[in-house]
Short mmCIF file of C-alpha atoms and ligand atoms in Angstrom, two decimals:
data_model
loop_
_atom_site.label_atom_id
_atom_site.label_comp_id
_atom_site.label_asym_id
_atom_site.label_seq_id
_atom_site.Cartn_x
_atom_site.Cartn_y
_atom_site.Cartn_z
CA UNK A 1 4.86 28.23 8.33
CA UNK A 2 6.81 30.53 10.43
CA UNK A 3 7.19 30.62 14.23
CA UNK A 4 8.68 34.07 15.17
CA UNK A 5 10.66 34.66 18.41
CA UNK A 6 11.20 38.37 19.68
CA UNK A 7 13.82 38.59 22.41
CA UNK A 8 14.93 42.05 23.47
CA UNK A 9 18.63 42.24 24.22
CA UNK A 10 18.92 44.38 27.43
CA UNK A 11 21.82 46.46 28.50
CA UNK A 12 22.15 48.63 31.64
CA UNK A 13 18.41 48.18 32.10
CA UNK A 14 17.61 49.55 28.32
CA UNK A 15 16.44 47.80 25.31
CA UNK A 16 19.56 47.98 23.30
CA UNK A 17 18.57 45.63 20.58
CA UNK A 18 15.73 43.34 19.52
CA UNK A 19 16.55 39.84 18.21
CA UNK A 20 13.94 38.31 16.17
CA UNK A 21 14.31 34.72 15.24
CA UNK A 22 12.33 33.11 12.27
CA UNK A 23 11.97 29.54 12.74
CA UNK A 24 10.41 27.68 9.62
CA UNK A 25 8.20 24.93 11.09
CA UNK A 26 6.25 23.95 8.05
CA UNK A 27 7.66 20.56 7.38
CA UNK A 28 7.08 19.88 11.38
CA UNK A 29 3.52 20.67 11.00
CA UNK A 30 3.05 18.73 8.19
CA UNK A 31 4.50 15.58 9.56
CA UNK A 32 2.22 16.25 12.39
CA UNK A 33 -0.62 16.49 10.41
CA UNK A 34 0.21 13.31 8.22
CA UNK A 35 0.81 11.47 11.95
CA UNK A 36 -2.99 12.84 13.07
CA UNK A 37 -4.63 12.27 9.85
CA UNK A 38 -3.23 8.72 9.60
CA UNK A 39 -4.53 8.11 13.28
CA UNK A 40 -8.09 9.57 12.13
CA UNK A 41 -8.14 7.40 8.81
CA UNK A 42 -6.74 4.25 10.71
CA UNK A 43 -9.66 4.59 13.68
CA UNK A 44 -12.36 5.13 11.00
CA UNK A 45 -11.27 2.41 9.05
CA UNK A 46 -11.29 0.15 12.07
CA UNK A 47 -14.35 1.27 13.59
CA UNK A 48 -16.53 0.48 10.52
CA UNK A 49 -16.18 -3.46 10.75
CA UNK A 50 -16.17 -3.05 14.46
CA UNK A 51 -19.50 -1.50 14.36
CA UNK A 52 -21.18 -3.98 12.08
CA UNK A 53 -19.97 -6.63 14.18
CA UNK A 54 -21.30 -5.49 17.10
CA UNK A 55 -24.43 -4.51 15.31
CA UNK A 56 -25.10 -8.19 14.14
CA UNK A 57 -24.05 -9.76 17.32
CA UNK A 58 -26.12 -7.81 19.39
CA UNK A 59 -29.16 -8.52 16.91
CA UNK A 60 -28.28 -12.30 16.80
CA UNK A 61 -28.40 -12.06 21.16
CA UNK A 62 -31.51 -10.23 21.09
CA UNK A 63 -33.58 -12.83 18.97
CA UNK A 64 -32.62 -13.34 15.64
CA UNK A 65 -30.59 -16.51 16.33
CA UNK A 66 -33.86 -18.45 16.57
CA UNK A 67 -34.35 -18.05 12.86
CA UNK A 68 -31.94 -20.23 11.01
CA UNK A 69 -31.85 -17.96 7.45
CA UNK A 70 -31.17 -14.93 9.47
CA UNK A 71 -28.51 -16.56 11.95
CA UNK A 72 -26.60 -17.81 9.03
CA UNK A 73 -26.78 -14.60 6.99
CA UNK A 74 -25.49 -12.39 10.02
CA UNK A 75 -23.02 -14.68 11.16
CA UNK A 76 -21.77 -14.66 7.43
CA UNK A 77 -21.51 -10.89 7.68
CA UNK A 78 -19.76 -10.92 11.22
CA UNK A 79 -17.16 -13.58 9.93
CA UNK A 80 -16.30 -11.30 6.68
CA UNK A 81 -15.83 -8.25 8.63
CA UNK A 82 -13.64 -10.06 11.33
CA UNK A 83 -11.71 -11.05 8.18
CA UNK A 84 -11.63 -7.30 6.97
CA UNK A 85 -10.51 -6.40 10.65
CA UNK A 86 -7.76 -8.83 10.48
CA UNK A 87 -6.45 -7.57 7.01
CA UNK A 88 -6.31 -4.09 8.49
CA UNK A 89 -4.45 -4.85 11.56
CA UNK A 90 -2.05 -6.68 9.46
CA UNK A 91 -1.47 -3.93 7.18
CA UNK A 92 -0.99 -1.46 10.06
CA UNK A 93 1.53 -3.58 11.73
CA UNK A 94 3.54 -4.13 8.46
CA UNK A 95 3.40 -0.40 8.01
CA UNK A 96 4.57 0.61 11.71
CA UNK A 97 7.42 -2.12 11.26
CA UNK A 98 8.61 -0.84 8.08
CA UNK A 99 8.59 2.85 9.57
CA UNK A 100 10.64 1.62 12.69
CA UNK A 101 12.94 -0.63 10.83
CA UNK A 102 16.57 0.43 10.58
CA UNK A 103 17.58 1.82 7.22
CA UNK A 104 19.93 -1.08 7.38
CA UNK A 105 18.22 -4.08 5.86
CA UNK A 106 19.63 -7.22 4.89
CA UNK A 107 20.31 -7.38 1.18
CA UNK A 108 21.45 -10.43 -0.87
CA UNK A 109 21.77 -11.43 -4.69
CA UNK A 110 18.75 -13.07 -5.48
CA UNK A 111 17.09 -14.66 -8.42
CA UNK A 112 13.94 -12.93 -9.47
CA UNK A 113 12.85 -15.66 -11.97
CA UNK A 114 11.98 -18.07 -9.02
CA UNK A 115 10.53 -15.42 -6.67
CA UNK A 116 8.31 -14.43 -9.48
CA UNK A 117 7.31 -18.14 -10.14
CA UNK A 118 6.72 -18.73 -6.23
CA UNK A 119 4.61 -15.51 -6.02
CA UNK A 120 2.23 -16.48 -9.03
CA UNK A 121 2.10 -20.25 -7.55
CA UNK A 122 1.17 -18.72 -4.55
CA UNK A 123 -2.01 -16.61 -6.03
CA UNK A 124 -2.90 -19.50 -8.70
CA UNK A 125 -6.00 -20.60 -6.72
CA UNK A 126 -7.09 -16.87 -6.39
CA UNK A 127 -6.52 -16.15 -10.16
CA UNK A 128 -8.61 -19.51 -11.02
CA UNK A 129 -11.43 -18.65 -8.68
CA UNK A 130 -11.66 -15.20 -10.48
CA UNK A 131 -11.20 -16.54 -13.89
CA UNK A 132 -8.09 -14.56 -14.50
CA UNK A 133 -5.17 -16.00 -16.75
CA UNK A 134 -1.57 -15.48 -15.33
CA UNK A 135 1.00 -15.39 -18.05
CA UNK A 136 4.57 -15.12 -17.21
CA UNK A 137 7.10 -13.96 -19.74
CA UNK A 138 10.47 -14.00 -18.18
CA UNK A 139 13.86 -13.59 -20.34
CA UNK A 140 16.34 -16.50 -19.98
CA UNK A 141 19.56 -15.74 -17.76
CA UNK A 142 18.55 -12.83 -16.06
CA UNK A 143 21.23 -11.56 -13.82
CA UNK A 144 20.88 -11.75 -10.02
CA UNK A 145 19.43 -8.50 -8.63
CA UNK A 146 20.60 -7.23 -4.69
CA UNK A 147 17.50 -7.35 -2.64
CA UNK A 148 15.77 -8.05 0.39
CA UNK A 149 13.74 -11.06 -0.59
CA UNK A 150 11.21 -11.27 2.18
CA UNK A 151 9.94 -7.60 1.48
CA UNK A 152 10.25 -7.86 -2.58
CA UNK A 153 8.28 -10.77 -2.19
CA UNK A 154 5.49 -8.79 -0.49
CA UNK A 155 5.67 -6.28 -3.02
CA UNK A 156 5.20 -9.07 -5.97
CA UNK A 157 2.44 -10.31 -4.21
CA UNK A 158 0.46 -7.05 -3.80
CA UNK A 159 1.01 -6.24 -7.36
CA UNK A 160 -0.19 -9.54 -8.40
CA UNK A 161 -3.14 -9.69 -6.18
CA UNK A 162 -4.23 -6.29 -7.45
CA UNK A 163 -3.92 -7.44 -10.78
CA UNK A 164 -6.28 -10.26 -10.14
CA UNK A 165 -8.76 -8.02 -7.96
CA UNK A 166 -9.20 -5.14 -10.25
CA UNK A 167 -9.51 -7.46 -13.33
CA UNK A 168 -12.43 -8.51 -15.25
CA UNK A 169 -13.73 -12.01 -15.45
CA UNK A 170 -11.74 -13.79 -18.26
CA UNK A 171 -8.95 -11.23 -17.95
CA UNK A 172 -5.33 -11.41 -18.09
CA UNK A 173 -2.49 -10.88 -16.09
CA UNK A 174 1.10 -10.47 -17.73
CA UNK A 175 4.06 -10.82 -15.75
CA UNK A 176 7.19 -10.01 -17.45
CA UNK A 177 10.92 -9.68 -16.52
CA UNK A 178 13.73 -8.32 -18.97
CA UNK A 179 17.21 -6.62 -18.94
CA UNK A 180 17.24 -3.09 -20.35
CA UNK A 181 20.10 -1.28 -20.08
CA UNK A 182 21.45 -1.07 -16.64
CA UNK A 183 18.02 -2.27 -15.18
CA UNK A 184 16.21 -5.28 -14.78
CA UNK A 185 12.35 -4.36 -15.42
CA UNK A 186 9.70 -6.58 -14.06
CA UNK A 187 6.16 -5.63 -15.04
CA UNK A 188 2.54 -6.58 -14.13
CA UNK A 189 0.15 -5.52 -16.97
CA UNK A 190 -3.58 -6.46 -16.31
CA UNK A 191 -6.56 -6.20 -18.70
CA UNK A 192 -8.84 -4.72 -15.77
CA UNK A 193 -10.94 -2.13 -14.89
CA UNK A 194 -8.20 0.72 -15.01
CA UNK A 195 -7.36 3.87 -13.03
CA UNK A 196 -8.56 7.52 -14.31
CA UNK A 197 -5.78 10.10 -14.77
CA UNK A 198 -7.11 12.05 -11.94
CA UNK A 199 -6.94 9.38 -9.50
CA UNK A 200 -3.66 7.65 -10.80
CA UNK A 201 -1.30 10.10 -8.49
CA UNK A 202 -3.23 9.13 -5.65
CA UNK A 203 -3.18 5.36 -5.51
CA UNK A 204 0.02 4.97 -3.26
CA UNK A 205 -1.54 7.07 -0.51
CA UNK A 206 -2.27 5.59 2.53
CA UNK A 207 -5.88 4.31 2.87
CA UNK A 208 -6.74 5.77 -0.87
CA UNK A 209 -8.94 3.43 -2.78
CA UNK A 210 -10.59 4.52 -5.96
CA UNK A 211 -14.26 4.66 -6.09
CA UNK A 212 -14.89 3.48 -2.67
CA UNK A 213 -18.35 1.83 -3.49
CA UNK A 214 -16.96 -0.47 -5.76
CA UNK A 215 -13.68 -1.18 -4.19
CA UNK A 216 -15.72 -2.04 -0.93
CA UNK A 217 -17.08 -5.03 -2.86
CA UNK A 218 -13.72 -6.09 -3.91
CA UNK A 219 -12.21 -5.89 -0.73
CA UNK A 220 -8.54 -4.37 0.42
CA UNK A 221 -7.64 -1.88 2.84
CA UNK A 222 -5.92 0.87 0.42
CA UNK A 223 -2.77 0.08 2.46
CA UNK A 224 -1.11 -2.22 -0.14
CA UNK A 225 0.49 0.10 -2.34
CA UNK A 226 1.76 2.33 0.31
CA UNK A 227 3.39 -0.54 1.73
CA UNK A 228 4.79 -1.17 -1.78
CA UNK A 229 6.06 2.12 -2.11
CA UNK A 230 7.68 2.14 1.23
CA UNK A 231 9.55 -1.04 0.66
CA UNK A 232 10.83 -0.15 -2.77
CA UNK A 233 11.90 3.37 -1.57
CA UNK A 234 13.95 1.61 1.01
CA UNK A 235 15.72 -0.48 -1.56
CA UNK A 236 16.01 2.29 -3.97
CA UNK A 237 13.84 0.62 -6.50
CA UNK A 238 11.72 2.96 -8.68
CA UNK A 239 8.09 2.00 -9.82
CA UNK A 240 6.02 3.34 -12.24
CA UNK A 241 2.27 2.96 -13.23
CA UNK A 242 0.33 3.70 -16.62
CA UNK A 243 -3.56 2.93 -16.82
CA UNK A 244 -6.19 3.45 -18.96
CA UNK A 245 -9.71 3.39 -17.61
CA UNK A 246 -11.46 0.28 -18.50
CA UNK A 247 -8.58 -1.17 -20.53
CA UNK A 248 -5.99 -1.91 -17.82
CA UNK A 249 -3.06 -1.07 -15.80
CA UNK A 250 0.62 -1.45 -16.04
CA UNK A 251 2.96 -1.47 -13.04
CA UNK A 252 6.85 -1.40 -13.71
CA UNK A 253 9.68 -2.25 -11.15
CA UNK A 254 13.19 -0.82 -11.98
CA UNK A 255 15.94 -2.80 -10.30
CA UNK A 256 19.20 -1.04 -10.79
CA UNK A 257 21.81 -3.78 -11.92
CA UNK A 258 25.55 -3.42 -11.25
CA UNK A 259 27.65 -1.40 -13.38
P1 LIG B 1 -6.31 -2.07 -2.02
O1 LIG B 1 -6.12 -2.86 -0.50
O2 LIG B 1 -7.71 -1.16 -1.95
O3 LIG B 1 -6.55 -2.85 -2.96
P2 LIG B 1 -3.98 -0.85 -2.73
O4 LIG B 1 -2.86 0.40 -2.00
O5 LIG B 1 -3.46 -2.25 -2.96
O6 LIG B 1 -5.29 -0.90 -1.76
O7 LIG B 1 -4.29 0.06 -3.76
C1 LIG B 1 -5.07 1.35 -3.85
C2 LIG B 1 -6.17 1.48 -4.89
O8 LIG B 1 -5.48 1.46 -6.35
C3 LIG B 1 -7.34 0.28 -4.97
O9 LIG B 1 -8.28 0.33 -4.15
C4 LIG B 1 -7.66 0.34 -6.36
O10 LIG B 1 -8.74 1.38 -6.60
C5 LIG B 1 -6.38 0.80 -7.18
N1 LIG B 1 -5.73 -0.11 -8.00
C6 LIG B 1 -4.82 -0.75 -7.30
N2 LIG B 1 -4.35 -1.43 -8.33
C7 LIG B 1 -5.06 -1.44 -9.41
C8 LIG B 1 -5.27 -2.24 -10.46
N3 LIG B 1 -4.25 -3.19 -10.75
N4 LIG B 1 -5.92 -1.89 -11.45
C9 LIG B 1 -7.07 -0.91 -11.26
N5 LIG B 1 -6.88 -0.18 -10.11
C10 LIG B 1 -6.10 -0.62 -9.04
#
């Protein structure tokens, strides 16, 4: 997109020259569009649970409260939708904090083994409830890596959480960590529903969820992976994803080791 300014250069009451200035505003317009798309998406996502909460509470107030079965069902829905609102606002706050944060983040030498253990422990109950087995296969004596621990914790939690959510009953989530060349590789490989070739490039987009209807049952905001990508970009950690529909998905993180 070009903005064009035409300015006549006048000398002695006569137009002597005309200056034409071209200003490429493509990137400005793109950023503006991204922002307004984001606000539109966020409002839409927030409105869905709010509408449900309002609808069901109004119905309760106008009489449905009398019937025990109805009352319980409606309050259950209100609770679920309020939970969704809570997840959405948390994710939105995380994103805006990440965007505002100075590029200078606190990086320390950390031990990835204990971090992976803490994260998988944290999601152990969820894995058991979903009948998923988490296997940890971590090489001995891995070197420390320079990271911002809290945010990498968030990345790992997100990837394990997805490996559980989008898995199949009785499925496996293999977490491996090893040294390869000048990188420390950490991968999360599940035996879940997988992602098609067409959808794969889009999963890091904000609010993008594969197969909206199915993912609605599973629960999530569509913001997790965009937060993951944001955190990793800030720390110059690469991420790759491979997937086969109906077979499973593998995310790999590449932490650069010191030469
Ligand atoms: P959500 O909150 O929906 O889980 P994410 O940003 O974490 O959002 O992921 C975006 C979408 O990518 C998900 O809705 C899901 O469709 C797909 N996805 C992410 N991880 C996996 C996985 N391990 N297996 C299959 N699909 C996945």
